XYZ file of C-alpha atoms in Angstrom:
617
model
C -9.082 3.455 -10.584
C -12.547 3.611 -9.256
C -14.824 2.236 -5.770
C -16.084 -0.676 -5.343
C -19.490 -2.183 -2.878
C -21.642 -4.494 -2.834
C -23.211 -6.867 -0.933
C -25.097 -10.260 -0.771
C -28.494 -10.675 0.742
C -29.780 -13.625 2.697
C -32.927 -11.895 2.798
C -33.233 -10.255 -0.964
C -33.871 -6.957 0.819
C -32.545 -3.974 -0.841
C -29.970 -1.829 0.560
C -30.624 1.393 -2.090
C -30.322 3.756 0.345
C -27.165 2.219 2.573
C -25.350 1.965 -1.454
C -26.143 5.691 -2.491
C -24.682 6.943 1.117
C -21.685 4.566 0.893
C -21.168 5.721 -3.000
C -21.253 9.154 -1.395
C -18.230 7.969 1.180
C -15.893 7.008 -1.969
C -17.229 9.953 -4.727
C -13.226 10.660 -4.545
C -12.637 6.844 -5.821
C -15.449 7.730 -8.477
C -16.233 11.045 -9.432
C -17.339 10.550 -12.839
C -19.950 8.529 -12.756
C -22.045 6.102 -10.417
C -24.443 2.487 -11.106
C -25.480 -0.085 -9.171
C -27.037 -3.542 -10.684
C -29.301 -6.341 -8.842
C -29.216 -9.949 -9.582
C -32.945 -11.513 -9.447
C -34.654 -11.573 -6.509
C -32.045 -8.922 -5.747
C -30.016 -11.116 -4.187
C -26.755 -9.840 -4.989
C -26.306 -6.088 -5.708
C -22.954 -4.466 -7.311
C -22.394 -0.983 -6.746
C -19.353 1.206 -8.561
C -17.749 4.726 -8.955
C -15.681 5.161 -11.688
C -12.582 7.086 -12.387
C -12.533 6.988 -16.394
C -9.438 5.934 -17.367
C -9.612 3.685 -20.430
C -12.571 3.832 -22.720
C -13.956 7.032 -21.809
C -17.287 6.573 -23.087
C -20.503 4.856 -21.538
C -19.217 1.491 -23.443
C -16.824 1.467 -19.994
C -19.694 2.175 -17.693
C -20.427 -0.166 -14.729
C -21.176 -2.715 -13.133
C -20.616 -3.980 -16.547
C -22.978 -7.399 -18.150
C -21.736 -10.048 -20.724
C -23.679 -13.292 -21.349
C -25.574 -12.733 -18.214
C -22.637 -12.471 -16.186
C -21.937 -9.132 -14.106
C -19.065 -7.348 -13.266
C -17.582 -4.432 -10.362
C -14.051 -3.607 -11.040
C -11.730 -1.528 -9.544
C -8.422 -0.649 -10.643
C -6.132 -1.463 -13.842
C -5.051 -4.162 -16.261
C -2.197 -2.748 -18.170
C -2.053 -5.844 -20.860
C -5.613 -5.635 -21.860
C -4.932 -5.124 -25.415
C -2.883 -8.081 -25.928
C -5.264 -10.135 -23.752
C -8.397 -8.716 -25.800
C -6.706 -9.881 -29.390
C -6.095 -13.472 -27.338
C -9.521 -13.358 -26.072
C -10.928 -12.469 -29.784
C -9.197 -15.380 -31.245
C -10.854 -17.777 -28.966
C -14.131 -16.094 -30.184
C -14.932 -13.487 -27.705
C -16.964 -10.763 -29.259
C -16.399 -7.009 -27.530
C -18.670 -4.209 -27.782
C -16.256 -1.853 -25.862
C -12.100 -1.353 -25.817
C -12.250 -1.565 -21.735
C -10.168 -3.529 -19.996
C -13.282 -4.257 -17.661
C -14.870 -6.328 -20.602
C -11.533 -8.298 -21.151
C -11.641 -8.760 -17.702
C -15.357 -10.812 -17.874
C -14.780 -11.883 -21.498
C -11.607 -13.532 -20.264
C -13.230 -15.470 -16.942
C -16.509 -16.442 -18.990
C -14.074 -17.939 -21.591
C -11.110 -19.864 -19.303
C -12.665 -19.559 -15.892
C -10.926 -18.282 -12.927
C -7.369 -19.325 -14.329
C -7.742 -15.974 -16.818
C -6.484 -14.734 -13.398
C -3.252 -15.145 -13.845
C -2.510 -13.596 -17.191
C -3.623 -10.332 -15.890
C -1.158 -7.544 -15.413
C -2.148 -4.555 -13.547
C -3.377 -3.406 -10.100
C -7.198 -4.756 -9.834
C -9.759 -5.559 -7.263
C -12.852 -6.796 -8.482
C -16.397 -9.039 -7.856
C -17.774 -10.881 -10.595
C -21.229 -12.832 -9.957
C -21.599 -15.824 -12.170
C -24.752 -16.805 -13.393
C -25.089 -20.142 -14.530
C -22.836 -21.209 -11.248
C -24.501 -18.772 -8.906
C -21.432 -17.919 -7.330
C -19.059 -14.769 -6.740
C -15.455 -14.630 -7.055
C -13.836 -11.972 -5.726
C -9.963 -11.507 -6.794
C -7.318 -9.121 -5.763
C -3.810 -8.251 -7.497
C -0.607 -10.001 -6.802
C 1.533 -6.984 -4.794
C -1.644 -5.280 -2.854
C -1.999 -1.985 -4.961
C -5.815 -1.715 -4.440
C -7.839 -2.991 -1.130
C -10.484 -5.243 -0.760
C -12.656 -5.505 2.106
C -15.671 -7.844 3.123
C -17.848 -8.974 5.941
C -19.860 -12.001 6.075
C -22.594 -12.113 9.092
C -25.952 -13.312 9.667
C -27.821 -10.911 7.290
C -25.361 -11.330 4.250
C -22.085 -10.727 2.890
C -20.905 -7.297 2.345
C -17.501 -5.823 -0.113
C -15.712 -2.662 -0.212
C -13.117 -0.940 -1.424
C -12.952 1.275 1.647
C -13.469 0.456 5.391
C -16.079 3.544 5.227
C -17.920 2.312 2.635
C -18.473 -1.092 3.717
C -19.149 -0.534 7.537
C -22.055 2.088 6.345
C -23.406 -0.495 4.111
C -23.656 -3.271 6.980
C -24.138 -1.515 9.389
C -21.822 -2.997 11.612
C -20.599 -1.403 14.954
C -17.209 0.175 14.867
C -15.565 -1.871 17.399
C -12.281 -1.678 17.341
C -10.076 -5.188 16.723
C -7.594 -5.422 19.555
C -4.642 -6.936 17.330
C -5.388 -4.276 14.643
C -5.269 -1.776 17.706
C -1.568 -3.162 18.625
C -0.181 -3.827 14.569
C -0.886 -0.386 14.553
C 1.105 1.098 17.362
C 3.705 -1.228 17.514
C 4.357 -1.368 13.075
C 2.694 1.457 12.215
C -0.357 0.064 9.853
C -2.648 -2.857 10.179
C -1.713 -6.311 8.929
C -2.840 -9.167 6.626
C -5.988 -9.878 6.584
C -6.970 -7.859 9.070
C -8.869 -4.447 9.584
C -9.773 -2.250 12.067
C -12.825 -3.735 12.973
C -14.037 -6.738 14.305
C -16.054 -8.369 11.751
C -14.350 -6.933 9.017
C -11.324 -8.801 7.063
C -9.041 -8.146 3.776
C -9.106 -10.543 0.871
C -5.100 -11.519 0.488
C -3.063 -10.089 -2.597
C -2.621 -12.860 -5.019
C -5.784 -14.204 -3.840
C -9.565 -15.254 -5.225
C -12.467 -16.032 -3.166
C -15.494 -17.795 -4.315
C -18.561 -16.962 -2.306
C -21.273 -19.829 -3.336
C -25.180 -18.842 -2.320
C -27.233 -20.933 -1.438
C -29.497 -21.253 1.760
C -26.378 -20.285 3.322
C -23.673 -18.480 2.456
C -20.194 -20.489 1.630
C -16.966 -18.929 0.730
C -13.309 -20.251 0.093
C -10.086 -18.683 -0.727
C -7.556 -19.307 -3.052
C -4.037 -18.883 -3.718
C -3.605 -17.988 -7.428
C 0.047 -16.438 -7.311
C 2.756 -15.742 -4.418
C 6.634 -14.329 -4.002
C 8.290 -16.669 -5.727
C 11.735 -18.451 -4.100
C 15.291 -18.258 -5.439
C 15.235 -20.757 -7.846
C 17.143 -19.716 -11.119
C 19.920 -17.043 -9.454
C 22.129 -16.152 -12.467
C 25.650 -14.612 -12.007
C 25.832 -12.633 -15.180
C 25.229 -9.272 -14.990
C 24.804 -8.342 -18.680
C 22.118 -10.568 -18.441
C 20.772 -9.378 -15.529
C 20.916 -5.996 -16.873
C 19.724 -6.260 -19.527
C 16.554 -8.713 -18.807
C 15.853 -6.015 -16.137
C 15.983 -3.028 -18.470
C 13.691 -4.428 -21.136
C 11.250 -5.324 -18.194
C 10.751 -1.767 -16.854
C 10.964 -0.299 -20.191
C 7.540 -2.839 -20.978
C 5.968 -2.009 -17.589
C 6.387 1.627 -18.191
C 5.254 1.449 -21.880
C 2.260 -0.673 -20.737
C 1.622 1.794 -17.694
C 1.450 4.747 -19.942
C -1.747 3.268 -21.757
C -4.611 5.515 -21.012
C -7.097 8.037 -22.449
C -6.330 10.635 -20.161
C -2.724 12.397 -19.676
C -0.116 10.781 -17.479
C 2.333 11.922 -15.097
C 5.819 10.996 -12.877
C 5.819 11.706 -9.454
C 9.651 12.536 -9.128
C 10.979 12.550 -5.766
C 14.513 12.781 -6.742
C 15.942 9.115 -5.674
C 17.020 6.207 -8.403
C 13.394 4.748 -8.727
C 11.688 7.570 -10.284
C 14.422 9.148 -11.711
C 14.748 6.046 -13.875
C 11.200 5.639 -14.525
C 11.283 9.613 -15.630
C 13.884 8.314 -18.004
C 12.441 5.121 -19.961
C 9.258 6.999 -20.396
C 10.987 9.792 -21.883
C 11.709 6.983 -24.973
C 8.070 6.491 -24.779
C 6.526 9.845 -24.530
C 7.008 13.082 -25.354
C 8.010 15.808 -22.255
C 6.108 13.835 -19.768
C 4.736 15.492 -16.639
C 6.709 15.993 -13.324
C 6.355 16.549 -10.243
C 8.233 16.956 -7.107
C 7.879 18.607 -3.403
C 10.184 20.812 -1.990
C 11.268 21.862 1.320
C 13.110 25.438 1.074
C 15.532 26.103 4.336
C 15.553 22.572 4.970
C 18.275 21.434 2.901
C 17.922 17.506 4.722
C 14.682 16.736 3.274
C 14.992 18.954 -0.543
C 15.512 16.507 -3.273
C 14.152 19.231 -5.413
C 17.369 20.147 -6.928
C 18.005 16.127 -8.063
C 14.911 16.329 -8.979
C 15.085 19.237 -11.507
C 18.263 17.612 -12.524
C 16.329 14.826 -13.928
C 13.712 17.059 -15.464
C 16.162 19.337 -17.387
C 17.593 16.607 -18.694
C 15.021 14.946 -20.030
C 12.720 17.867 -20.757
C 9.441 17.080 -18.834
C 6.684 19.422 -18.200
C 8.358 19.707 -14.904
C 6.446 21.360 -11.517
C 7.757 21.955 -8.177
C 5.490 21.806 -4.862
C 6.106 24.436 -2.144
C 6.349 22.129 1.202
C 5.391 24.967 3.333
C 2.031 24.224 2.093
C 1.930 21.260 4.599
C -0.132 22.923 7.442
C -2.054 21.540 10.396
C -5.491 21.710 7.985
C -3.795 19.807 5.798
C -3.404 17.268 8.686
C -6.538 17.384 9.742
C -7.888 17.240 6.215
C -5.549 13.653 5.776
C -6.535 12.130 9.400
C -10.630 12.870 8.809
C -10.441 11.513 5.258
C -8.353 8.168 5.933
C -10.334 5.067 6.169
C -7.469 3.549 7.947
C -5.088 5.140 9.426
C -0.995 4.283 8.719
C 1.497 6.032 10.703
C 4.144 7.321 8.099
C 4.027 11.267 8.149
C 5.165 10.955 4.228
C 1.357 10.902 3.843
C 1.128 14.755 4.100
C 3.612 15.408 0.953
C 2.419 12.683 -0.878
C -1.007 13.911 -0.444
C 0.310 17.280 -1.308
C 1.948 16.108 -4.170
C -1.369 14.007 -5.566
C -3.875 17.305 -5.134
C -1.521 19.151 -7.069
C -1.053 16.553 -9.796
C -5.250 16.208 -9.973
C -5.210 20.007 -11.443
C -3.536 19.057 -14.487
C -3.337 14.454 -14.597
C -5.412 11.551 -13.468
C -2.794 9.510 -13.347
C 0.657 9.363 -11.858
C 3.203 6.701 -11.815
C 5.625 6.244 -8.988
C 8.839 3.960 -7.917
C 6.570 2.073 -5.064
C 8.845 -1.160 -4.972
C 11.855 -1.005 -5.796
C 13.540 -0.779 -2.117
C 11.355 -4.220 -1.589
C 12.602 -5.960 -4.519
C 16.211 -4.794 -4.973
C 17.605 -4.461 -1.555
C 17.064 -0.747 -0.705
C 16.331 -0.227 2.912
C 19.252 0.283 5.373
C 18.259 -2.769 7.866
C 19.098 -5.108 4.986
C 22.522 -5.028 5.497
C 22.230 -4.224 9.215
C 20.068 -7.687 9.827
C 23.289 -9.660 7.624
C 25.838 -8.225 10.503
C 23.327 -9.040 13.403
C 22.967 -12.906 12.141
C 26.778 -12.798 12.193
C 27.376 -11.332 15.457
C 24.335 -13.910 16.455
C 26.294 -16.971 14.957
C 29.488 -16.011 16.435
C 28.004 -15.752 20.430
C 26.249 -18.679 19.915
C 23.186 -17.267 21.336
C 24.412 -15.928 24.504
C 23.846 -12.792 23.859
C 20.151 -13.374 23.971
C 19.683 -13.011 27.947
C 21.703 -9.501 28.118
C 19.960 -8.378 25.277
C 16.880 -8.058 26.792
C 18.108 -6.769 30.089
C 19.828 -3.767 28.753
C 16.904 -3.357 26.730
C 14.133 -3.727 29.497
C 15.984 -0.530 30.762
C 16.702 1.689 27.826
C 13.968 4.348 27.425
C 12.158 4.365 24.194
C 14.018 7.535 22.575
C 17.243 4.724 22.688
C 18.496 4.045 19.134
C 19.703 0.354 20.228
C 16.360 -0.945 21.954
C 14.908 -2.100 18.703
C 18.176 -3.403 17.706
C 18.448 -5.352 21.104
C 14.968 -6.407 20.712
C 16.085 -8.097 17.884
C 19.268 -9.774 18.860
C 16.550 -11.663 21.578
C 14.365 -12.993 18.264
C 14.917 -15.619 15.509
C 15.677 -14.839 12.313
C 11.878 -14.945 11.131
C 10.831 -12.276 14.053
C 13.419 -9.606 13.619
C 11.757 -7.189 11.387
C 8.885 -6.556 13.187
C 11.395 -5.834 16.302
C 13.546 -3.843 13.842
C 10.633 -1.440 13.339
C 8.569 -1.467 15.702
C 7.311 1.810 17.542
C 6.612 0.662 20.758
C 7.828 -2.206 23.153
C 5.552 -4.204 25.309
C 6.126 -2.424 28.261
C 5.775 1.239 26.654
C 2.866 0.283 25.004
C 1.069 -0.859 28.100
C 1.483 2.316 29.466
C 0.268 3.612 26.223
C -3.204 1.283 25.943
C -3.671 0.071 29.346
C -6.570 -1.818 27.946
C -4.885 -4.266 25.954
C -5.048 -7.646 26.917
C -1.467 -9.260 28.222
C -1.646 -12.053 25.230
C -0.871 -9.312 23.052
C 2.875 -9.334 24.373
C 3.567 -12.925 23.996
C 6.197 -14.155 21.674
C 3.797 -15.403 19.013
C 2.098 -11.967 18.956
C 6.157 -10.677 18.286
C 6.263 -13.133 15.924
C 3.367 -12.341 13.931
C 4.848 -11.691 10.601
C 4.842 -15.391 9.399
C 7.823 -17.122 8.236
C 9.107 -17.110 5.100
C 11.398 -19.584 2.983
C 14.255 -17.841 2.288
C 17.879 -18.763 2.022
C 19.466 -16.241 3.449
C 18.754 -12.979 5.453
C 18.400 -10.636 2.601
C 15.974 -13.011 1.068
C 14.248 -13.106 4.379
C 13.851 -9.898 4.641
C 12.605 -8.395 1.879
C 10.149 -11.271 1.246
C 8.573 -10.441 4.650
C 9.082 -6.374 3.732
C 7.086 -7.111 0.178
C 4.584 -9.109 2.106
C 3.573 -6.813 4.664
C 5.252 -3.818 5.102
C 5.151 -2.586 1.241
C 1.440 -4.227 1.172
C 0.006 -2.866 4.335
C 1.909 0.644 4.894
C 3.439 1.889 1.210
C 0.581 0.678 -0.967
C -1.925 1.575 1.309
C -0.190 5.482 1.535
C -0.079 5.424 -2.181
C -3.856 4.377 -2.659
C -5.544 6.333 0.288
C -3.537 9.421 -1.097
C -3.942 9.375 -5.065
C -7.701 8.404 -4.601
C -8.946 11.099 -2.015
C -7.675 13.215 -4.763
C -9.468 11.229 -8.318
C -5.811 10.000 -9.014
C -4.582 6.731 -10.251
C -1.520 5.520 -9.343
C 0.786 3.246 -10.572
C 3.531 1.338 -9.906
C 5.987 0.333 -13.139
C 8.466 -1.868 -10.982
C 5.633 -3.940 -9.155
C 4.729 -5.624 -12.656
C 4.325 -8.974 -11.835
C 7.354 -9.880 -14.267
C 9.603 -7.722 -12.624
C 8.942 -9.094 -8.931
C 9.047 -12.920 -10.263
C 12.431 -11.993 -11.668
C 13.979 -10.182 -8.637
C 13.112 -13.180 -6.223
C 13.692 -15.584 -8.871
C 16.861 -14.176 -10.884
C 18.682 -12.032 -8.957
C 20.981 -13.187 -6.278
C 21.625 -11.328 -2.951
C 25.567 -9.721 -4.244
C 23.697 -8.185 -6.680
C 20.847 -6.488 -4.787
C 23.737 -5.320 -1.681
C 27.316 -5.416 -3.421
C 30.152 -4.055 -0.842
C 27.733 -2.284 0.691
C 25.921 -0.273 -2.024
C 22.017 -0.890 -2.100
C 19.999 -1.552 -4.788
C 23.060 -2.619 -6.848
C 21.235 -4.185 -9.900
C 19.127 -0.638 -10.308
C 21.565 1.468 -9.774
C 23.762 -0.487 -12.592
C 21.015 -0.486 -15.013
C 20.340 3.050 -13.949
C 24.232 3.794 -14.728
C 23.247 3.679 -18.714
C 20.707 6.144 -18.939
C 20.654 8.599 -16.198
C 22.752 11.530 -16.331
C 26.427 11.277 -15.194
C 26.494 14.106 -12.421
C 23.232 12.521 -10.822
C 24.036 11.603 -7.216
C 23.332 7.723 -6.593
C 23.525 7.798 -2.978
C 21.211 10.436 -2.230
C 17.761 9.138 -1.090
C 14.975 10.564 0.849
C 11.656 10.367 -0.625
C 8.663 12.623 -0.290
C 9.786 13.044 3.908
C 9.647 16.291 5.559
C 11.313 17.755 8.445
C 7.731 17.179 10.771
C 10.538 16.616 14.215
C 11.031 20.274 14.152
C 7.978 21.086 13.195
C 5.509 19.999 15.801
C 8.220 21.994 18.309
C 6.430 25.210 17.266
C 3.786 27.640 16.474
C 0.712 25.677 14.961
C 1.763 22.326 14.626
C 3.194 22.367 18.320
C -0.625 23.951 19.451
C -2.538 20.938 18.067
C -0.649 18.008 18.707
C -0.966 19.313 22.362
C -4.555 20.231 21.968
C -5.608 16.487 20.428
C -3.175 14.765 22.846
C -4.491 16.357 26.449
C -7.925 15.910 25.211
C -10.027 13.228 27.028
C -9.675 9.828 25.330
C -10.954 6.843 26.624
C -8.374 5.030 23.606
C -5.043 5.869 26.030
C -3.543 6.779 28.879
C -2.930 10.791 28.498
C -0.668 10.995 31.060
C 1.646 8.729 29.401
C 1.458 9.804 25.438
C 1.600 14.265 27.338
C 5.071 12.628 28.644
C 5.935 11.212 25.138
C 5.264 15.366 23.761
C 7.045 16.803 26.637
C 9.843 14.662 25.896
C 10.085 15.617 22.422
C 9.621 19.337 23.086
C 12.758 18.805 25.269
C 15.010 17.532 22.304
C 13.953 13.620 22.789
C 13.437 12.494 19.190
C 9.569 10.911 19.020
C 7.978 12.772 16.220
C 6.983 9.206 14.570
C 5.179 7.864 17.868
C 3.439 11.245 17.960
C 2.336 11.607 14.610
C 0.936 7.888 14.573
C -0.883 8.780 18.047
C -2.622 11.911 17.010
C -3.735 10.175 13.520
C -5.233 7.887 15.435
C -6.974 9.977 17.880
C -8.405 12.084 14.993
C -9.469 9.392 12.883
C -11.116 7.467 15.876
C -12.904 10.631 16.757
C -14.317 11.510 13.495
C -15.313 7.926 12.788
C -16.733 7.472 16.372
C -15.147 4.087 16.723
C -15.807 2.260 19.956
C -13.347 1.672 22.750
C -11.643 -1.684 23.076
């Protein structure tokens, strides 16, 4: 993986100095090397830091040039070689073994629809010549960002928020419905950013930005989730199709010229993954966290079961090692903020793999795609209990709910009953209510509790809940919270990550193939994984223990250190929210209320906005 900027000038004036201090920003995308290239009248500039990867030489340098056209890449394609000999037979001519050149060999050769034979995680620009235009592309699931700005002076790209806002110079104001996704989901959705100004290219998405005497641009759909359309009730089949594809995602994710690694929480996904690339490598690299006196959240043990058994080069993580500087460290670094406190052992987790890998391949997906989350099942009950009142439930719904407090278990729940089908997962996980969060951001404008705002996660075709569900859970919260984690964290430590079971043969097949009984079957999630999982894991290993990298951060904050800060940030002046309120929310928790998520979201926040002096809404 590497950093991309860039930027198009109306003007033709050079930016070298803006580039060099936003290359600075992302050296963590890039530390191996840096280059920058200008179009005539230095009109459009490419910048890049690059993570070597594949083709370690300075064949694999960029931005990269073939037949006049340029090239800024970021990211992966994990087919290159069988796209290169395709691309040779149609009389392409390579001077290096990068996937970068297959990349422009490919588009000079069959034009934007190259796009969709690429496999991989990938975010790049490429400025055509002979069309003076620039197409901008980003991968099908979301794995690596993509950020531009178009305004009167030009048109700026980055891979990071940081990068591109000190490249435009744009004022950090903060976007009000980026401001509530945030507290109410936890991240920042779609297209959005934190900025005003400032938007995300889509996953599965090109743009083509034409110059001219002004700039025009239009986007581009080139793949999306597909629907139900083949659902097959044979298992074997199922099975088996789905073992041969994660055994080829893993063999093609292994491809690099540096050494590889697992990061092996201990639950099905990446116990599995541990397990077909054992048939493809020899004692690959673990590693895991642990959390010792905290039985709950120490998968170590499941972990190390996996390990012995397959002989990796196996290393465990002390999770004491998650301090407040650690926190701090995270919350300065972030160039948007998500609130899921997983981001300190993950992060953990990634600095310790950069002493020995640069990259590390984890089981990002597979909840999304095969039914894994608990609210699955919960949302099929709710439609039935739904059906069966004929809506009347509705109007006590959100009475009780109005007067639950927020530490209530049921008021998300409730919430929920009161939606259509479409709206209930962003109820189901939502942080905040309306009210809540108005005493929380007293600035926010009343629109912003509407039922369209509520409803902001757009509908999807589905035909049936579960299909629903994790259609809209792949399309946002997997895109915008886990992907985003996984990035943010690997790269602030020079590590590539990857994602075996977000191959874009493996998601076509779960929406496509696999039916709904055998995702949730009697109750037991993930079904189809878990039976594939069945013939080549280890009999003792426990099927129905999950937890992630999570750590026990409730108890934590209670005391000593972690209790000091999050009382020192949150009684701070802010002119972001109302401190009387979110001192309430830690008092509350100190007193055996249960908001350590709210909290942790809120002081991120207040840390990042500090240290990236954003301005108020």
């Amino acid at each position: 993986m590497c950093g991309i900027v860039g930027y198009i000038s109306n003007s033709g004036t050079l930016l070298n100095n803006n580039l060099e201090e936003s290359f600075a920003l992302m050296d963590h995308r890039g530390p191996d090397s840096s280059g920058t290239w200008s179009s005539e009248c230095n009109r459009v500039n490419f910048g890049h830091v690059r993570l070597a990867i594949v083709e370690l030489s300075e064949l694999g340098h960029q931005p990269m040039i073939v037949n006049g056209n340029a090239i800024t890449f970021n990211g992966e394609v994990y087919n290159y070689v069988e796209l290169r000999e395709e691309l040779i037979a149609s009389g392409a001519v390579f001077k290096s073994s990068s996937d970068t050149e297959v990349i422009l060999q490919g588009y000079n050769i069959f034009g934007t629809q190259f796009f969709e034979k690429l496999n991989g995680a990938y975010a790049f620009a490429i400025f055509d010549s002979q069309k003076d235009e620039i197409i901008f592309c980003r991968d099908r699931a979301g794995e690596k960002p993509l950020f531009y700005s178009p305004n009167e002076s030009g048109f700026y790209f980055s891979s990071e928020l940081r990068g591109l806002m000190n490249l435009s110079s744009l004022p950090k104001k903060l976007e009000h419905k980026a401001l509530y996704n945030y507290f109410v989901h936890g991240y920042v959705d779609g297209e959005n950013s934190w900025f005003e100004g400032v938007a995300s290219l889509k996953p599965g998405h090109f743009m083509t930005v034409k110059l001219g005497s002004e700039l025009s641009y239009e986007t581009q759909c080139y793949w999306k989730v597909p629907n139900l359309t083949n659902p097959s009730d044979d298992l074997d089949y199922l099975k088996n199709k789905l073992s041969s594809l994660i055994s080829s995602s893993i063999s093609l994710q292994l491809r690099c010229d540096v050494p590889a690694s697992i990061l092996l929480s201990g639950g099905v996904d990446s116990s599995m993954l541990t397990a077909f690339a054992s048939q493809h490598t020899k004692r690959v690299k673990t590693f895991t966290v642990k959390f010792p006196g905290h039985p709950k959240f120490d998968e170590s043990k499941s972990a190390r079961l996996i390990a012995d058994h397959y002989s990796t080069d196996h290393t465990e993580i002390e999770g004491v090692d998650i301090s407040t500087d650690l926190f701090m460290k995270i919350a300065k670094n972030l160039d948007t903020p998500i609130n899921d406190s997983s981001l300190l052992p993950t992060f953990l987790v990634n600095e310790a793999v950069s002493h020995h890998c640069k990259v590390a391949l984890g089981g990002d997906g597979g909840d999304e795609l095969f039914g894994g989350y608990k609210h699955y099942h919960r949302m099929q009950k709710m439609l039935q209990i739904k059906n069966r009142s004929l809506g009347l439930l509705k109007l006590p719904a959100r009475v009780v709910r109005k007067n639950l407090s927020l530490n209530s278990k049921y008021r998300n729940w409730l919430k929920a009953l009161e939606s259509d089908l479409s709206n209930q997962m962003v109820n189901i996980r939502s942080f905040y209510d309306e009210r809540h969060l108005q005493l929380l951001i007293p600035s926010l404008s009343d629109s912003y509790f509407d039922a369209d705002v509520w409803g902001s996660f757009e509908s999807e075709k589905a035909q049936s809940v579960l299909e629903l569900a994790s259609k809209s859970d792949f399309n946002h919260y997997l895109r915008d919270s886990i992907l985003v984690k996984s990035d943010r964290c690997s790269m602030l430590n020079s590590i590539e990550a990857r994602a075996p079971l977000l191959d874009y043969r493996i998601i076509d097949f779960a929406f496509s193939e696999v039916p709904d009984n055998y995702k949730i079957n009697n109750g037991m999630k993930k079904f189809i994984l878990k039976e594939v999982s069945k013939d080549i894991l280890p009999s003792t290993f426990d099927f129905d223990r999950k937890l992630g990298f999570n750590l026990p951060l409730g108890d934590m904050i209670r005391t000593g250190a972690w209790k000091d800060m999050f009382g020192d940030i949150l009684n701070s002046d802010s002119s972001l929210i109302d401190k009387k309120f979110s001192m309430s929310l830690f008092d509350k928790h100190l007193s055996g209320e249960v908001h350590t998520d709210r909290l942790f979201g809120l002081v991120l926040f207040l840390v990042w906005a500090e240290e990236n002096q954003v301005q108020n809404v």
